[in-house]
Tab-separated table of C-alpha atoms in Angstrom:
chain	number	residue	atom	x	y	z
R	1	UNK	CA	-26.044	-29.258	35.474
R	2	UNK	CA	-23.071	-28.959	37.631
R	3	UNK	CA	-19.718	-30.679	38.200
R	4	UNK	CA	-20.776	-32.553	40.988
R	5	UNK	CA	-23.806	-33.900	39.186
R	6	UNK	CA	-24.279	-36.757	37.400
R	7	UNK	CA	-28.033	-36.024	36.579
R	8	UNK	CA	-28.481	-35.699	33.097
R	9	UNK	CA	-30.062	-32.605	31.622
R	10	UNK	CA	-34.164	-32.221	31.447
R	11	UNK	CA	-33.760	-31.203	27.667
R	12	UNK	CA	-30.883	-33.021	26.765
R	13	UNK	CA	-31.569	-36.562	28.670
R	14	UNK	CA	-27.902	-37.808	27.723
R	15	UNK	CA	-26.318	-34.854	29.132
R	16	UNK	CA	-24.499	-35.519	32.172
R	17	UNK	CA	-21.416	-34.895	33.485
R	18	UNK	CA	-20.106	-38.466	32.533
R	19	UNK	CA	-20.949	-37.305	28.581
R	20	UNK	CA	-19.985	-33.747	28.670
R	21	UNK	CA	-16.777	-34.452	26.858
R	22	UNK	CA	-18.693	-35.266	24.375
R	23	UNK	CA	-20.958	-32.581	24.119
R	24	UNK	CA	-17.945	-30.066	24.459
R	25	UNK	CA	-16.512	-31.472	21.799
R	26	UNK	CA	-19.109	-30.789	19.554
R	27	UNK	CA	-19.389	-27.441	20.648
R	28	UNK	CA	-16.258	-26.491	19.776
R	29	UNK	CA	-15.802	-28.052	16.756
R	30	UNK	CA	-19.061	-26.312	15.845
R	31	UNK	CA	-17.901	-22.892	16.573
R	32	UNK	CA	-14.411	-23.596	14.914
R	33	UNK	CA	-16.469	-24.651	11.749
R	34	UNK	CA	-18.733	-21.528	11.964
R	35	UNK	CA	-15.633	-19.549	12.429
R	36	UNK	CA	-14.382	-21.047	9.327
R	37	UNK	CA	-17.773	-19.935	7.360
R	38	UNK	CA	-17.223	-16.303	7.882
R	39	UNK	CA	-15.696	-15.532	4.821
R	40	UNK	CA	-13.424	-12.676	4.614
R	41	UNK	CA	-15.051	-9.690	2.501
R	42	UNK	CA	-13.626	-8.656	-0.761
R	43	UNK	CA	-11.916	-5.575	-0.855
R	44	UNK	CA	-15.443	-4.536	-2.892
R	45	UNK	CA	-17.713	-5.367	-0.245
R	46	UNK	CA	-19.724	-2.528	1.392
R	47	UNK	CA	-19.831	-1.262	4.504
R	48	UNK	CA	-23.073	-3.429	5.694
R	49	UNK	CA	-21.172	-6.589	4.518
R	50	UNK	CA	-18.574	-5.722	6.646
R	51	UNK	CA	-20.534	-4.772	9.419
R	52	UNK	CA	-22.666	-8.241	9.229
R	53	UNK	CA	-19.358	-10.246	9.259
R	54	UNK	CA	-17.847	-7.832	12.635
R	55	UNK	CA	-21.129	-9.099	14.032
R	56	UNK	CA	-20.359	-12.886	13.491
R	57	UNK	CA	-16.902	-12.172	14.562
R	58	UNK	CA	-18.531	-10.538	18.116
R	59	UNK	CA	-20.413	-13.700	18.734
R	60	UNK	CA	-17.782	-15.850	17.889
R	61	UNK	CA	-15.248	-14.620	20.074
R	62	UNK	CA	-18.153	-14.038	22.985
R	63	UNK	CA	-19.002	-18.122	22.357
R	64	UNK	CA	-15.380	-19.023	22.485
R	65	UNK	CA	-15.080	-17.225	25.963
R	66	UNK	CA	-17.798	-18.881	27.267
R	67	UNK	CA	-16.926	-22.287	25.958
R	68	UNK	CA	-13.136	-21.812	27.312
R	69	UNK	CA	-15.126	-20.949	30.559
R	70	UNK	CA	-16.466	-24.318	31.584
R	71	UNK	CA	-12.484	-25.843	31.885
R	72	UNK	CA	-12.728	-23.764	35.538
R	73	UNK	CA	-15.522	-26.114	36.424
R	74	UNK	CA	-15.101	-29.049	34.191
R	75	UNK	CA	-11.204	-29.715	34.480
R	76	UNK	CA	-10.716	-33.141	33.416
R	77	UNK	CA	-8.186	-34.613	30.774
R	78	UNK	CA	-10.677	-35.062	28.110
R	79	UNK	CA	-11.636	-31.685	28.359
R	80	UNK	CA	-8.549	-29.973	29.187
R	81	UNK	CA	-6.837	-31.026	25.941
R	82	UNK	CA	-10.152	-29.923	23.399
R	83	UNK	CA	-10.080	-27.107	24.614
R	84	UNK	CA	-6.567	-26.599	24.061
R	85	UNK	CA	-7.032	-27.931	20.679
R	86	UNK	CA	-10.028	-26.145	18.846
R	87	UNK	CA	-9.030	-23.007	20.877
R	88	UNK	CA	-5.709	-22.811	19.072
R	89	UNK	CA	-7.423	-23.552	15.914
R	90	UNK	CA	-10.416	-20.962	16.148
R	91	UNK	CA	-6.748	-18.552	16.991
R	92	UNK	CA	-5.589	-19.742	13.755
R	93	UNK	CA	-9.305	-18.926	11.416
R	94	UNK	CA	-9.141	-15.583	13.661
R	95	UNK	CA	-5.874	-14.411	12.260
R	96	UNK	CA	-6.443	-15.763	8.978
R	97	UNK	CA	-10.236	-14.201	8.515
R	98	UNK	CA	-10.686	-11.610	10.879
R	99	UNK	CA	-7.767	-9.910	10.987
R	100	UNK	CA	-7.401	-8.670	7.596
R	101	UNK	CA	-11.203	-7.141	8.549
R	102	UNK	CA	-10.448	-5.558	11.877
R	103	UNK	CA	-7.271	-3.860	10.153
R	104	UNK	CA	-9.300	-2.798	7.245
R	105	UNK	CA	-12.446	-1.079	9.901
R	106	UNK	CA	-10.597	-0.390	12.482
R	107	UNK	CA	-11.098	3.659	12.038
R	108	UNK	CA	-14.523	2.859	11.349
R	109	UNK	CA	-15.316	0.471	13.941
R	110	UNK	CA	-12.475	1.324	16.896
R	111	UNK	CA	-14.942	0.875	19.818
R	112	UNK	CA	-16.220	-2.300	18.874
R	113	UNK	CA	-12.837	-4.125	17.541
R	114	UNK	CA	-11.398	-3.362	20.687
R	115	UNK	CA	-14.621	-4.701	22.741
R	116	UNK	CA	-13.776	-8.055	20.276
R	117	UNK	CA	-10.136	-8.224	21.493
R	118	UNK	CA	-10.669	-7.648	24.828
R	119	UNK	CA	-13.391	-10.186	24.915
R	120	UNK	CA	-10.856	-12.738	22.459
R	121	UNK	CA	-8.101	-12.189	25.582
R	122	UNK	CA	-10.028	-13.486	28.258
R	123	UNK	CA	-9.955	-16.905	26.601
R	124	UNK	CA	-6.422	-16.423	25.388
R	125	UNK	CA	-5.425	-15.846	29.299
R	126	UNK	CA	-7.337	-19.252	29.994
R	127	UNK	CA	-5.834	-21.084	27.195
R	128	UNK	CA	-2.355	-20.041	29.146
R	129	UNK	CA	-3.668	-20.902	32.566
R	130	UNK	CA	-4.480	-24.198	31.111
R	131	UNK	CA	-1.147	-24.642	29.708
R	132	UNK	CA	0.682	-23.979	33.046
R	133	UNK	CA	-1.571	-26.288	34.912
R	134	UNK	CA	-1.003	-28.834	32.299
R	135	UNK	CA	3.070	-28.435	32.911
R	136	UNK	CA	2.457	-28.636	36.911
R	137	UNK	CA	0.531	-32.110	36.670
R	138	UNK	CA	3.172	-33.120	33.494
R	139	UNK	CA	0.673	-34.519	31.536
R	140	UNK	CA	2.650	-35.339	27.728
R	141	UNK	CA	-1.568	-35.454	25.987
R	142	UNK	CA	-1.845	-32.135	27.141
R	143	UNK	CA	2.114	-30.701	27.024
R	144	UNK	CA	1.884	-31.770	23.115
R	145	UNK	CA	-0.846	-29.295	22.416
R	146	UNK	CA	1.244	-26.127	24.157
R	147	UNK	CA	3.705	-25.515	21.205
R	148	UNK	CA	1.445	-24.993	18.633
R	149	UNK	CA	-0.941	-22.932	20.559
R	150	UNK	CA	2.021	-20.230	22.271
R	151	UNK	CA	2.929	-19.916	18.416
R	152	UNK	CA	-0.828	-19.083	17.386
R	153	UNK	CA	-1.173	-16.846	20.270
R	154	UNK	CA	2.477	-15.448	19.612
R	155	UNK	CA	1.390	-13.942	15.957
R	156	UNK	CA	-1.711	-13.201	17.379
R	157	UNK	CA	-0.179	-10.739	19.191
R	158	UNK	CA	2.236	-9.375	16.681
R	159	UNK	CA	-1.024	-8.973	14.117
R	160	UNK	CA	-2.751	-6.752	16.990
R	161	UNK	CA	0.245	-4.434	17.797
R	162	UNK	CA	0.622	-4.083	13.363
R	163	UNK	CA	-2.734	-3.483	13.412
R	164	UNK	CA	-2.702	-0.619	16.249
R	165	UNK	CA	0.163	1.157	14.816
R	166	UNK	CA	-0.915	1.155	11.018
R	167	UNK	CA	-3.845	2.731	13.024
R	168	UNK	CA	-1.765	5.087	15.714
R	169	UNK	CA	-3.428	3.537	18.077
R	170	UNK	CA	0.030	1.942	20.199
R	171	UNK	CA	-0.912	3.480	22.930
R	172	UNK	CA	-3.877	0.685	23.926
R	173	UNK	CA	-0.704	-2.170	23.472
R	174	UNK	CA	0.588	-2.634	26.817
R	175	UNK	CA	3.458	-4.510	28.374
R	176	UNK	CA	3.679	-6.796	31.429
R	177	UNK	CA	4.458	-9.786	33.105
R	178	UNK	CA	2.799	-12.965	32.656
R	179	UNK	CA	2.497	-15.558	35.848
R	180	UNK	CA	1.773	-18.906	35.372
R	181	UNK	CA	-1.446	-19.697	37.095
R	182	UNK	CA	-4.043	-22.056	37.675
R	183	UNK	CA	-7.129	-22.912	36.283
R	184	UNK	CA	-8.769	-20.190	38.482
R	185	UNK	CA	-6.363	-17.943	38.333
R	186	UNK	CA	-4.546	-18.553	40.998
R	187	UNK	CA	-0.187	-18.078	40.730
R	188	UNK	CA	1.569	-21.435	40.687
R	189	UNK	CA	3.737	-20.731	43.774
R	190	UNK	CA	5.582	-23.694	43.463
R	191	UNK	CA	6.845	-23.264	40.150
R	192	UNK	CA	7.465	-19.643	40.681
R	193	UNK	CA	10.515	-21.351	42.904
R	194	UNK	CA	11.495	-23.336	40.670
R	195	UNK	CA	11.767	-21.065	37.519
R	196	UNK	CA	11.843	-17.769	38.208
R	197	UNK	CA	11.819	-16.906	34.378
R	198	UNK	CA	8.873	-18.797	33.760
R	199	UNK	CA	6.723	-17.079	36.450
R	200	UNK	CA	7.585	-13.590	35.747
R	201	UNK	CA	8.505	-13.891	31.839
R	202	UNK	CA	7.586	-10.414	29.700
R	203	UNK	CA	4.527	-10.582	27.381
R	204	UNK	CA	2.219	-8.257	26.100
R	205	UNK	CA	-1.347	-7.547	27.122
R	206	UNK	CA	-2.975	-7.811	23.213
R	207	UNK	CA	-6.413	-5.920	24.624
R	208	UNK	CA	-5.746	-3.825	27.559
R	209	UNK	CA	-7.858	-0.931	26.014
R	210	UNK	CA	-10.394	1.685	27.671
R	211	UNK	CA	-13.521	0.019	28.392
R	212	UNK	CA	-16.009	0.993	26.186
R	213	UNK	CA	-19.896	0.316	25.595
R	214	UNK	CA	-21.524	-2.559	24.155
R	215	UNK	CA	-21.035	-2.473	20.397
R	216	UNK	CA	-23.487	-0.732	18.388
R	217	UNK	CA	-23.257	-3.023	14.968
R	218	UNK	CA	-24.063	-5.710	17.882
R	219	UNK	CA	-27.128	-4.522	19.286
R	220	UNK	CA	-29.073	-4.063	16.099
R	221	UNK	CA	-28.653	-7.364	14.348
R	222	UNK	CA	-29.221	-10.741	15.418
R	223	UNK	CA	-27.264	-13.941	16.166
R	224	UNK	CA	-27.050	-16.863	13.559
R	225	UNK	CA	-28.665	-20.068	13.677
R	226	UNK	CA	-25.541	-22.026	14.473
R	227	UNK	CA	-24.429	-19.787	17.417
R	228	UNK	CA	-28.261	-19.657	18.889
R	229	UNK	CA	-28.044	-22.995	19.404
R	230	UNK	CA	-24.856	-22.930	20.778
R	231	UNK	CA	-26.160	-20.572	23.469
R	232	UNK	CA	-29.055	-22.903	23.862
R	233	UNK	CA	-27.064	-25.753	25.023
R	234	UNK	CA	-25.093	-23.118	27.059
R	235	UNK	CA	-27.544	-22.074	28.937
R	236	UNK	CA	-29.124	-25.289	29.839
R	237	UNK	CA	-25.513	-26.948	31.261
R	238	UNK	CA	-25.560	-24.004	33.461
R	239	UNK	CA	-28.673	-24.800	34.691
């Protein structure tokens, strides 16, 4: 199924672009929920527990990208502001439940934290894209949703630099400037002559590490229920 398409799905007969709001929806509340149901570990639990729960983390962050994704294609209102929403609060579980596990593994686990962060700021870069395009067209259903986002992404980015120097790692934190862009990444010219400070304000690239390998920890355990069929429905809207 594509944009243009109003044919619903083989598998999914109401799936169609007229219902995908719906079906996004559910999506993301879905992964927000599974994020929720990855407990932190004790500070008792063994290294496999902590491993399994890295895992979950990987796929969650890998869903959320590809679930922030379909706003390039699918750009309506409806859409627009869930993503907005449920991406701000799977931001908010992150720093509440994986944080304090990434910090705790990071010396362990360096390679494949930073493969989770670089993979969590692709949808983080979106999320922004989203919120400039949403000041451009000055829609107030979509505006309301930027505060509380820039905030979660804002301590977001203050847990990741604590994290990489409790770990003297600063060197992978790097600084830059931000330009408000499109929904496909395009710069807002118009609003870079406007505001100058807007287009070329300072922030901080959270992830902008060495690329490194597919995680190990991922490639020898296997996805949970929820997020397989997640990936199901995924791969049959692409279709």
């Amino acid at each position: 199924m594509d944009s243009e398409s109003r044919q619903g799905s083989e598998r999914w007969g109401t799936l169609s672009k007229g219902s995908f709001n719906v079906f996004y929806k559910l999506m993301m509340v879905e992964l927000v929920n599974a994020a929720r149901r990855i407990a932190a570990p004790t500070q008792s639990a063994n290294r496999q527990v902590r491993e399994e729960k890295l895992l979950e983390w990987s796929v969650a962050v890998k869903v959320l990208h590809m679930l922030v994704n379909f706003v390039k294609e699918f750009d309506g209102r409806p859409n627009l502001s869930i993503a907005l929403k449920y991406g701000r609060m799977f931001i908010e579980v992150f720093l509440r439940q994986a944080m304090p596990l990434l910090d705790s593994i990071f010396r362990i686990h360096t390679d494949d934290i930073q493969s989770i962060l670089k993979k969590l700021q692709l949808s983080t870069r979106l999320l922004q894209h989203v919120c400039s395009h949403s000041k451009v067209i000055k829609d107030v259903s979509l505006t309301n949703h930027i505060p509380p986002l820039k905030k979660a992404l804002e301590v977001l980015l203050y847990k990741v630099k604590a994290m990489l120097f409790n770990n003297k790692c600063t060197e992978a934190f790097w600084l830059g400037n931000l330009k408000n862009r499109d929904l496909q990444g395009q710069e807002i010219l118009s609003q870079a002559l406007e505001s100058q400070s807007d287009t070329d304000r300072t922030t901080a690239d959270v992830t902008d590490m060495p690329t490194d390998d597919e995680s190990d920890v991922v490639s020898r355990r296997k996805h949970s229920h929820a997020f397989f069929i997640i990936r199901c429905l995924l791969k049959q809207i692409n279709k």
